[in-house]
C-alpha atoms as one frame of an Amber mdcrd trajectory, in Angstrom:
protein
  39.841 -36.373 -10.327  38.467 -36.459  -7.752  38.786 -33.104  -7.012  37.061
 -32.305  -9.914  34.203 -34.923  -9.171  33.926 -33.435  -6.595  33.741 -29.561
  -8.254  31.321 -30.892 -10.776  29.069 -31.835  -7.427  29.267 -29.304  -5.652
  28.595 -26.414  -9.232  25.583 -29.399 -10.071  24.278 -28.788  -5.955  24.621
 -25.444  -6.340  22.674 -24.493  -9.598  19.878 -27.101  -8.365  19.464 -24.946
  -5.311  19.014 -21.323  -6.827  16.984 -23.120  -9.338  14.576 -24.343  -6.186
  15.028 -20.648  -4.288  13.779 -18.952  -7.664  11.137 -20.719  -7.978   9.593
 -20.738  -4.564  10.329 -16.995  -4.091   8.826 -15.448  -7.486   8.126 -11.328
  -6.222   5.595  -9.266  -8.488   5.405  -5.809  -8.219   7.839  -3.271  -7.810
  10.666  -4.029  -6.084  11.676   0.224  -6.531   9.526   0.445  -4.083   9.553
  -2.004  -1.735   8.686  -1.919   2.688   8.453  -4.790   5.892   5.292  -5.290
   7.588   5.592  -4.595  11.056   3.500  -4.797  13.686   1.229  -2.045  14.867
   2.243  -0.873  18.680  -1.367   0.516  19.714  -4.986  -0.633  18.582  -6.103
   2.031  16.210  -9.077   3.987  16.026 -10.574   4.590  13.345 -12.299   7.951
  13.574 -10.426   9.866  10.498  -7.721  11.427  12.706  -4.146  11.371  15.342
  -6.408   9.857  18.870  -2.480   9.843  20.025   0.362  11.846  18.942   1.966
   8.676  19.063  -0.388   6.828  16.904   0.696   6.384  13.594   4.142   6.062
  14.210   4.709   2.673  13.866   4.865   1.233  10.538   6.834   2.626   7.626
   6.085   6.027   5.767   4.567   6.013   2.212   5.819   8.869   0.438   3.205
   9.837  -2.242   4.986  11.195  -4.905   6.728  15.022  -4.443   5.293  14.774
  -0.461   2.487  16.453  -0.619   0.666  13.260   0.718   1.854   9.486   2.625
   0.824   7.011   3.864   1.766   5.169   6.731   0.945   0.775   6.815   1.058
  -2.060   9.624  -1.031  -4.914  10.644  -1.975  -5.451  13.987  -1.106  -9.564
  14.343  -4.028  -9.106  17.234  -6.876  -8.907  14.241  -4.791  -9.679  11.165
  -6.112  -6.236  10.096  -4.193  -4.642   7.842  -4.736  -0.933   8.031  -3.155
   2.305   6.393  -3.484   6.390   7.598  -2.665   8.633   4.761  -2.532  12.327
   4.337  -3.096  14.686   2.164  -1.711  17.778   2.898  -2.338  19.854   0.008
  -5.980  19.060   0.347  -8.628  20.862   2.351 -11.555  21.115   0.193 -14.377
  18.560   0.281 -15.322  17.709  -2.954 -17.762  15.923  -4.576 -14.925  14.200
  -7.376 -12.162  13.691  -4.078 -10.834  10.252  -4.006  -8.671   7.786  -1.496
  -8.184   3.940  -3.776  -5.998   1.686  -1.501  -5.244  -2.348  -3.916  -3.759
  -4.904  -1.791  -2.115  -7.803  -4.110  -2.171 -10.007  -1.061  -1.501 -13.330
  -2.625   1.675 -11.516  -4.698  -0.354 -12.997  -7.947   0.981 -10.149 -10.142
  -0.230  -9.427 -13.661  -0.899  -6.901 -16.027  -4.675  -6.718 -15.717  -6.377
  -6.677 -12.103  -6.459 -10.795 -10.740  -9.203 -12.385  -9.059  -8.203 -11.964
  -5.250  -6.878  -8.909  -6.048  -9.024  -5.905  -4.148  -9.376  -2.008  -4.700
 -11.736  -0.153  -1.926 -12.263   3.259  -3.240 -14.269   5.679  -1.232 -16.242
   8.313  -3.204 -16.372  12.109  -2.104 -15.326  11.415   1.487 -18.949   9.285
   2.186 -19.044   6.133  -0.405 -16.825   3.159   0.181 -17.028   0.957  -3.304
 -14.902  -2.547  -3.094 -14.002  -4.497  -6.777 -11.873  -7.484  -7.406 -10.230
  -8.634 -10.058 -11.747 -10.979 -13.313  -8.874 -10.835 -14.663  -8.902  -8.545
 -17.510 -10.724  -5.128 -14.939 -12.801  -5.021 -11.627 -15.783  -6.489 -11.250
 -17.891  -4.168  -8.583 -18.971  -6.467  -4.995 -20.518  -5.992  -1.277 -17.996
  -5.286   1.388 -18.510  -8.503   4.337 -19.950  -6.909   7.330 -17.206  -5.577
   9.512 -14.698  -6.150   6.938 -13.333  -2.784   6.497 -13.729   0.099   9.252
 -12.856   3.982   7.698 -13.459   7.071   8.580 -11.700  10.412   7.456 -11.933
  14.470   7.953 -10.051  17.517   8.450  -7.843  17.986  10.770  -4.686  18.823
  11.712  -1.868  15.946  12.262   1.914  15.430  14.636   3.380  15.350  10.959
   1.807  18.504   9.168  -0.760  21.253  11.647  -2.286  23.110   9.464  -6.170
  21.043   8.348  -5.817  18.478   5.361  -7.886  14.970   4.589  -7.137  12.603
   6.710  -7.879   8.729   6.397  -7.635   5.815   8.113  -8.682   2.384   6.870
  -8.654  -1.016   8.275  -9.472  -4.656   6.087  -9.181  -7.823   7.682  -7.269
 -10.523   6.340  -9.172 -13.197   7.810 -12.808 -12.379   6.087 -12.018 -12.291
   2.387  -8.788 -10.940   1.400  -5.838 -13.521   2.131  -3.912 -14.141   5.819
  -1.184 -14.973   3.304   2.127 -13.995   4.703   4.408 -11.207   2.865   5.668
 -10.685   0.201   2.374  -8.664  -1.257   1.508  -6.118  -3.348  -0.129  -2.255
  -2.623  -0.440   0.522  -4.069  -2.365   4.117  -2.270  -3.760   6.857  -4.203
  -5.406  10.051  -3.148  -7.241  12.554  -5.761  -8.416  16.213  -5.171 -10.898
  17.285  -7.868 -10.111  21.021  -6.778  -7.406  21.466  -8.460  -7.124  18.026
 -10.602  -4.303  16.660  -8.666  -3.122  12.619  -8.740  -0.981  10.847  -5.631
   0.017   7.384  -5.178   2.446   5.336  -3.952   4.534   3.693  -5.363   4.254
   7.834  -7.529   4.562   5.141 -11.105   1.817   2.423 -10.323  -1.170   2.084
 -13.020  -4.762   0.957 -11.417  -4.758  -1.771 -13.697  -1.683  -2.998 -13.465
  -0.506  -4.577 -10.207   2.437  -5.398 -11.875   3.541  -2.026 -11.018   2.002
  -1.815  -7.123   4.685  -1.577  -4.660   5.730  -4.867  -2.796   5.673  -5.537
   1.245   8.864  -7.251   0.774   8.591  -9.456   4.288   7.613  -8.803   7.893
   8.993  -8.441  11.611   7.149  -9.356  14.296   9.772  -6.746  16.021   8.701
  -2.901  16.518   9.324  -0.907  13.785  13.545   0.448  14.035  13.543   4.032
  15.241  15.398   4.808  12.740  12.881   4.380   9.904  10.914   7.105  10.819
   9.510   9.862   9.253  12.594  11.271   7.990  14.304   8.611   7.218  11.959
   6.766   5.349  11.147  10.160   3.179  14.925  10.158   2.425  14.758   6.408
   1.358  11.729   7.193  -0.496  12.992  10.195  -2.504  16.140   7.830  -3.298
  13.475   5.019  -4.617  12.282   7.842  -6.609  15.210   8.875  -8.723  15.879
   4.327  -9.032  12.106   4.194  -9.971  12.116   6.643 -12.473  12.194   5.108
 -15.994   8.975   3.747 -15.089   7.000   7.366 -14.825   4.177   7.356 -17.260
   1.958   9.869 -17.083  -1.398   8.313 -15.905  -5.433   9.307 -16.079  -6.173
  11.958 -12.992  -9.380  10.745 -12.789 -10.963   7.744 -11.026 -11.000   4.460
 -13.213 -14.181   3.050 -13.979 -15.435  -0.027 -14.323
């Protein structure tokens, strides 16, 4: 009898623990595209090209669609700047309709439509930056704070591809408007080449207006990124994730979403 009561009590406690864990760890985003947030090993120079041969080897690689572009993401724990280097290997033309896009869901709200404190940054024609915040149904344009965003892009070669191509370096200070929340957070990165009408993104199946389809920054590490998680391994992992998440793929408009 006592054994039965003890077993029943243990099961009740286990179920209660599982409920609390589930309630406290609700994660939005697409788990098929999940990364760890690592600290930058060096202070970045936002000038649109690799200032050092090792400048952007200190973060997980986000392979975009078929590998014709990729992004590297990390955080500077000293300044709380989240930062990306995005390389579009197949684009070397300067078109007015080209654009880069960065999406941040720093509170991990998710949702089927953009929500408040979910942010979108568009860089159009390689010259103009426009920032938006979700309003529950779509995007509302907002004015970036002074010093909130630093960025530069240019056509140049890199250690990952010596053929000249467009490279974007961009950083967002989290202590200014984007929250200083630790992961889990959400993210999407996209680039569009007007001359070839080519859109690439991470995740490949992401919808700009549906944060539930964005990638997931699942956790963070104060340690340097392991050497095994460099480009070759991350590219392999991304290809595996592409297979796992292929059933989510949808046909997307290649033109920039308007508000």
